[in-house]
């Protein structure tokens, strides 16, 4: 049976992943896609099931996209929470750590994950503006909530 501390950390991680995933989705929908939520989630689904299946798949492909979107947010949350335990350097300035983690997330997603997905992204077609916008969204909407949630949990444990 898990102890109270590990269940509290798990709940903190789940909440952090949900917040980060939601903020990232809102940024993608309103900043990158002009309010087209359906298109955003079909695009995410296309990475797993291909463009044709995703854009012709209707609500099913939207749900697949939503699921993958939150799964990715949960994986980045879990990864940071594990690294935080192992690396004292991550316990410094939250803004600086979020800045670096956001850039790392962009590199992982855009240079490793997307090129091998069914989207077949050509990294040579990235624009400076698109890259900066994507990194900024990841720093503010994903990395910062994850980092702050982990810091909050640590400070809560110290105070108890």
mmCIF file of C-alpha atoms in Angstrom:
data_model
loop_
_atom_site.group_PDB
_atom_site.id
_atom_site.type_symbol
_atom_site.label_atom_id
_atom_site.label_comp_id
_atom_site.label_asym_id
_atom_site.label_seq_id
_atom_site.Cartn_x
_atom_site.Cartn_y
_atom_site.Cartn_z
ATOM 1 C CA UNK A 1 0.000 0.000 0.000
ATOM 2 C CA UNK A 2 1.460 3.382 -0.978
ATOM 3 C CA UNK A 3 2.274 5.798 1.801
ATOM 4 C CA UNK A 4 0.639 9.202 2.161
ATOM 5 C CA UNK A 5 3.647 11.006 0.677
ATOM 6 C CA UNK A 6 3.747 8.946 -2.518
ATOM 7 C CA UNK A 7 0.003 9.265 -3.064
ATOM 8 C CA UNK A 8 0.302 13.035 -2.557
ATOM 9 C CA UNK A 9 3.111 13.199 -5.095
ATOM 10 C CA UNK A 10 1.065 11.109 -7.542
ATOM 11 C CA UNK A 11 -1.940 13.414 -7.158
ATOM 12 C CA UNK A 12 0.308 16.453 -7.605
ATOM 13 C CA UNK A 13 1.709 14.900 -10.791
ATOM 14 C CA UNK A 14 -1.745 14.118 -12.171
ATOM 15 C CA UNK A 15 -2.972 17.636 -11.480
ATOM 16 C CA UNK A 16 0.211 19.129 -12.983
ATOM 17 C CA UNK A 17 -0.186 17.022 -16.142
ATOM 18 C CA UNK A 18 -3.839 18.034 -16.478
ATOM 19 C CA UNK A 19 -3.045 21.729 -16.013
ATOM 20 C CA UNK A 20 -0.078 21.610 -18.405
ATOM 21 C CA UNK A 21 -2.027 19.626 -20.995
ATOM 22 C CA UNK A 22 -4.994 21.982 -20.795
ATOM 23 C CA UNK A 23 -2.916 25.155 -21.019
ATOM 24 C CA UNK A 24 -0.940 23.716 -23.933
ATOM 25 C CA UNK A 25 -4.156 22.703 -25.712
ATOM 26 C CA UNK A 26 -5.641 26.164 -25.235
ATOM 27 C CA UNK A 27 -2.470 27.778 -26.570
ATOM 28 C CA UNK A 28 -2.419 25.437 -29.572
ATOM 29 C CA UNK A 29 -6.071 26.091 -30.326
ATOM 30 C CA UNK A 30 -6.090 29.861 -29.868
ATOM 31 C CA UNK A 31 -2.542 30.922 -30.718
ATOM 32 C CA UNK A 32 -1.548 28.403 -33.381
ATOM 33 C CA UNK A 33 -4.850 27.307 -34.934
ATOM 34 C CA UNK A 34 -7.106 30.354 -34.732
ATOM 35 C CA UNK A 35 -9.707 28.638 -32.553
ATOM 36 C CA UNK A 36 -9.896 25.397 -34.536
ATOM 37 C CA UNK A 37 -9.849 22.824 -31.702
ATOM 38 C CA UNK A 38 -11.030 19.995 -33.942
ATOM 39 C CA UNK A 39 -8.097 20.552 -36.296
ATOM 40 C CA UNK A 40 -5.556 20.647 -33.453
ATOM 41 C CA UNK A 41 -6.623 17.299 -32.011
ATOM 42 C CA UNK A 42 -6.969 15.656 -35.412
ATOM 43 C CA UNK A 43 -3.429 16.804 -36.173
ATOM 44 C CA UNK A 44 -2.202 15.234 -32.937
ATOM 45 C CA UNK A 45 -4.045 12.010 -33.799
ATOM 46 C CA UNK A 46 -2.468 12.082 -37.260
ATOM 47 C CA UNK A 47 0.911 11.508 -35.649
ATOM 48 C CA UNK A 48 -0.281 8.059 -34.581
ATOM 49 C CA UNK A 49 -2.881 7.044 -37.169
ATOM 50 C CA UNK A 50 -1.864 9.058 -40.233
ATOM 51 C CA UNK A 51 -3.279 12.222 -41.790
ATOM 52 C CA UNK A 52 -6.037 10.654 -43.855
ATOM 53 C CA UNK A 53 -7.387 8.509 -41.016
ATOM 54 C CA UNK A 54 -7.225 11.417 -38.574
ATOM 55 C CA UNK A 55 -8.870 14.045 -40.732
ATOM 56 C CA UNK A 56 -11.582 11.685 -41.952
ATOM 57 C CA UNK A 57 -12.053 10.024 -38.562
ATOM 58 C CA UNK A 58 -14.427 12.572 -37.048
ATOM 59 C CA UNK A 59 -15.012 12.488 -33.305
ATOM 60 C CA UNK A 60 -13.062 9.255 -32.882
ATOM 61 C CA UNK A 61 -9.864 10.841 -34.167
ATOM 62 C CA UNK A 62 -10.470 13.950 -32.057
ATOM 63 C CA UNK A 63 -10.684 11.743 -28.952
ATOM 64 C CA UNK A 64 -7.509 9.918 -30.000
ATOM 65 C CA UNK A 65 -5.789 13.307 -30.339
ATOM 66 C CA UNK A 66 -7.010 14.454 -26.928
ATOM 67 C CA UNK A 67 -5.828 11.186 -25.393
ATOM 68 C CA UNK A 68 -2.373 11.418 -26.956
ATOM 69 C CA UNK A 69 -2.112 15.093 -26.005
ATOM 70 C CA UNK A 70 -2.715 14.387 -22.319
ATOM 71 C CA UNK A 71 -0.557 11.255 -22.428
ATOM 72 C CA UNK A 72 2.361 13.340 -23.697
ATOM 73 C CA UNK A 73 1.762 15.931 -20.954
ATOM 74 C CA UNK A 74 1.724 13.122 -18.370
ATOM 75 C CA UNK A 75 4.964 11.651 -19.723
ATOM 76 C CA UNK A 76 6.745 15.018 -19.554
ATOM 77 C CA UNK A 77 5.393 15.508 -16.027
ATOM 78 C CA UNK A 78 6.557 12.070 -14.902
ATOM 79 C CA UNK A 79 9.953 12.597 -16.531
ATOM 80 C CA UNK A 80 10.459 15.902 -14.704
ATOM 81 C CA UNK A 81 9.268 14.520 -11.368
ATOM 82 C CA UNK A 82 11.751 11.636 -11.663
ATOM 83 C CA UNK A 83 14.604 13.936 -12.709
ATOM 84 C CA UNK A 84 13.793 16.302 -9.858
ATOM 85 C CA UNK A 85 14.390 13.547 -7.327
ATOM 86 C CA UNK A 86 17.749 12.663 -8.866
ATOM 87 C CA UNK A 87 19.241 16.022 -9.841
ATOM 88 C CA UNK A 88 19.762 18.756 -7.238
ATOM 89 C CA UNK A 89 20.392 21.310 -9.996
ATOM 90 C CA UNK A 90 16.660 21.201 -10.805
ATOM 91 C CA UNK A 91 15.788 22.530 -7.363
ATOM 92 C CA UNK A 92 17.061 26.016 -8.192
ATOM 93 C CA UNK A 93 15.301 28.880 -9.916
ATOM 94 C CA UNK A 94 11.868 27.694 -11.140
ATOM 95 C CA UNK A 95 11.808 30.127 -14.064
ATOM 96 C CA UNK A 96 15.242 29.093 -15.272
ATOM 97 C CA UNK A 97 14.465 25.402 -14.891
ATOM 98 C CA UNK A 98 11.150 25.840 -16.765
ATOM 99 C CA UNK A 99 12.949 27.755 -19.515
ATOM 100 C CA UNK A 100 15.461 24.965 -20.047
ATOM 101 C CA UNK A 101 12.832 22.215 -19.683
ATOM 102 C CA UNK A 102 10.562 23.930 -22.225
ATOM 103 C CA UNK A 103 13.392 24.053 -24.753
ATOM 104 C CA UNK A 104 14.195 20.404 -24.043
ATOM 105 C CA UNK A 105 10.526 19.487 -24.610
ATOM 106 C CA UNK A 106 10.535 21.321 -27.940
ATOM 107 C CA UNK A 107 13.700 19.501 -29.030
ATOM 108 C CA UNK A 108 12.313 16.103 -28.005
ATOM 109 C CA UNK A 109 8.948 16.634 -29.705
ATOM 110 C CA UNK A 110 10.085 18.405 -32.866
ATOM 111 C CA UNK A 111 13.439 16.815 -33.563
ATOM 112 C CA UNK A 112 12.850 13.292 -32.228
ATOM 113 C CA UNK A 113 9.151 12.398 -31.937
ATOM 114 C CA UNK A 114 7.456 14.210 -34.836
ATOM 115 C CA UNK A 115 9.978 13.221 -37.526
ATOM 116 C CA UNK A 116 9.354 9.523 -36.796
ATOM 117 C CA UNK A 117 5.581 9.895 -36.418
ATOM 118 C CA UNK A 118 3.124 9.270 -39.229
ATOM 119 C CA UNK A 119 3.114 13.039 -39.851
ATOM 120 C CA UNK A 120 6.585 12.781 -41.425
ATOM 121 C CA UNK A 121 7.598 16.300 -40.396
ATOM 122 C CA UNK A 122 10.468 17.847 -42.352
ATOM 123 C CA UNK A 123 12.590 19.675 -39.784
ATOM 124 C CA UNK A 124 14.160 21.753 -42.563
ATOM 125 C CA UNK A 125 10.842 23.598 -42.992
ATOM 126 C CA UNK A 126 10.701 25.054 -39.473
ATOM 127 C CA UNK A 127 10.489 28.853 -39.367
ATOM 128 C CA UNK A 128 12.154 31.057 -36.778
ATOM 129 C CA UNK A 129 8.810 32.566 -35.720
ATOM 130 C CA UNK A 130 7.150 29.138 -35.462
ATOM 131 C CA UNK A 131 10.040 27.741 -33.463
ATOM 132 C CA UNK A 132 10.117 30.660 -31.017
ATOM 133 C CA UNK A 133 6.323 30.562 -30.626
ATOM 134 C CA UNK A 134 6.362 26.805 -30.009
ATOM 135 C CA UNK A 135 9.151 27.039 -27.463
ATOM 136 C CA UNK A 136 7.453 29.950 -25.671
ATOM 137 C CA UNK A 137 4.194 27.993 -25.421
ATOM 138 C CA UNK A 138 6.007 24.971 -24.022
ATOM 139 C CA UNK A 139 7.916 27.054 -21.477
ATOM 140 C CA UNK A 140 4.908 29.008 -20.195
ATOM 141 C CA UNK A 141 2.058 26.524 -20.616
ATOM 142 C CA UNK A 142 3.735 23.170 -19.999
ATOM 143 C CA UNK A 143 7.145 23.397 -18.320
ATOM 144 C CA UNK A 144 6.309 26.152 -15.849
ATOM 145 C CA UNK A 145 3.180 24.469 -14.412
ATOM 146 C CA UNK A 146 5.035 21.150 -14.111
ATOM 147 C CA UNK A 147 8.044 22.731 -12.404
ATOM 148 C CA UNK A 148 5.907 24.856 -10.084
ATOM 149 C CA UNK A 149 3.749 21.866 -9.113
ATOM 150 C CA UNK A 150 6.829 19.846 -8.193
ATOM 151 C CA UNK A 151 8.328 22.764 -6.250
ATOM 152 C CA UNK A 152 4.990 23.289 -4.473
ATOM 153 C CA UNK A 153 4.880 19.634 -3.443
ATOM 154 C CA UNK A 154 8.460 19.748 -2.137
ATOM 155 C CA UNK A 155 7.806 22.917 -0.124
ATOM 156 C CA UNK A 156 4.592 21.438 1.258
ATOM 157 C CA UNK A 157 6.537 18.376 2.464
ATOM 158 C CA UNK A 158 9.190 20.533 4.127
ATOM 159 C CA UNK A 159 6.518 22.554 5.926
ATOM 160 C CA UNK A 160 4.729 19.451 7.224
#
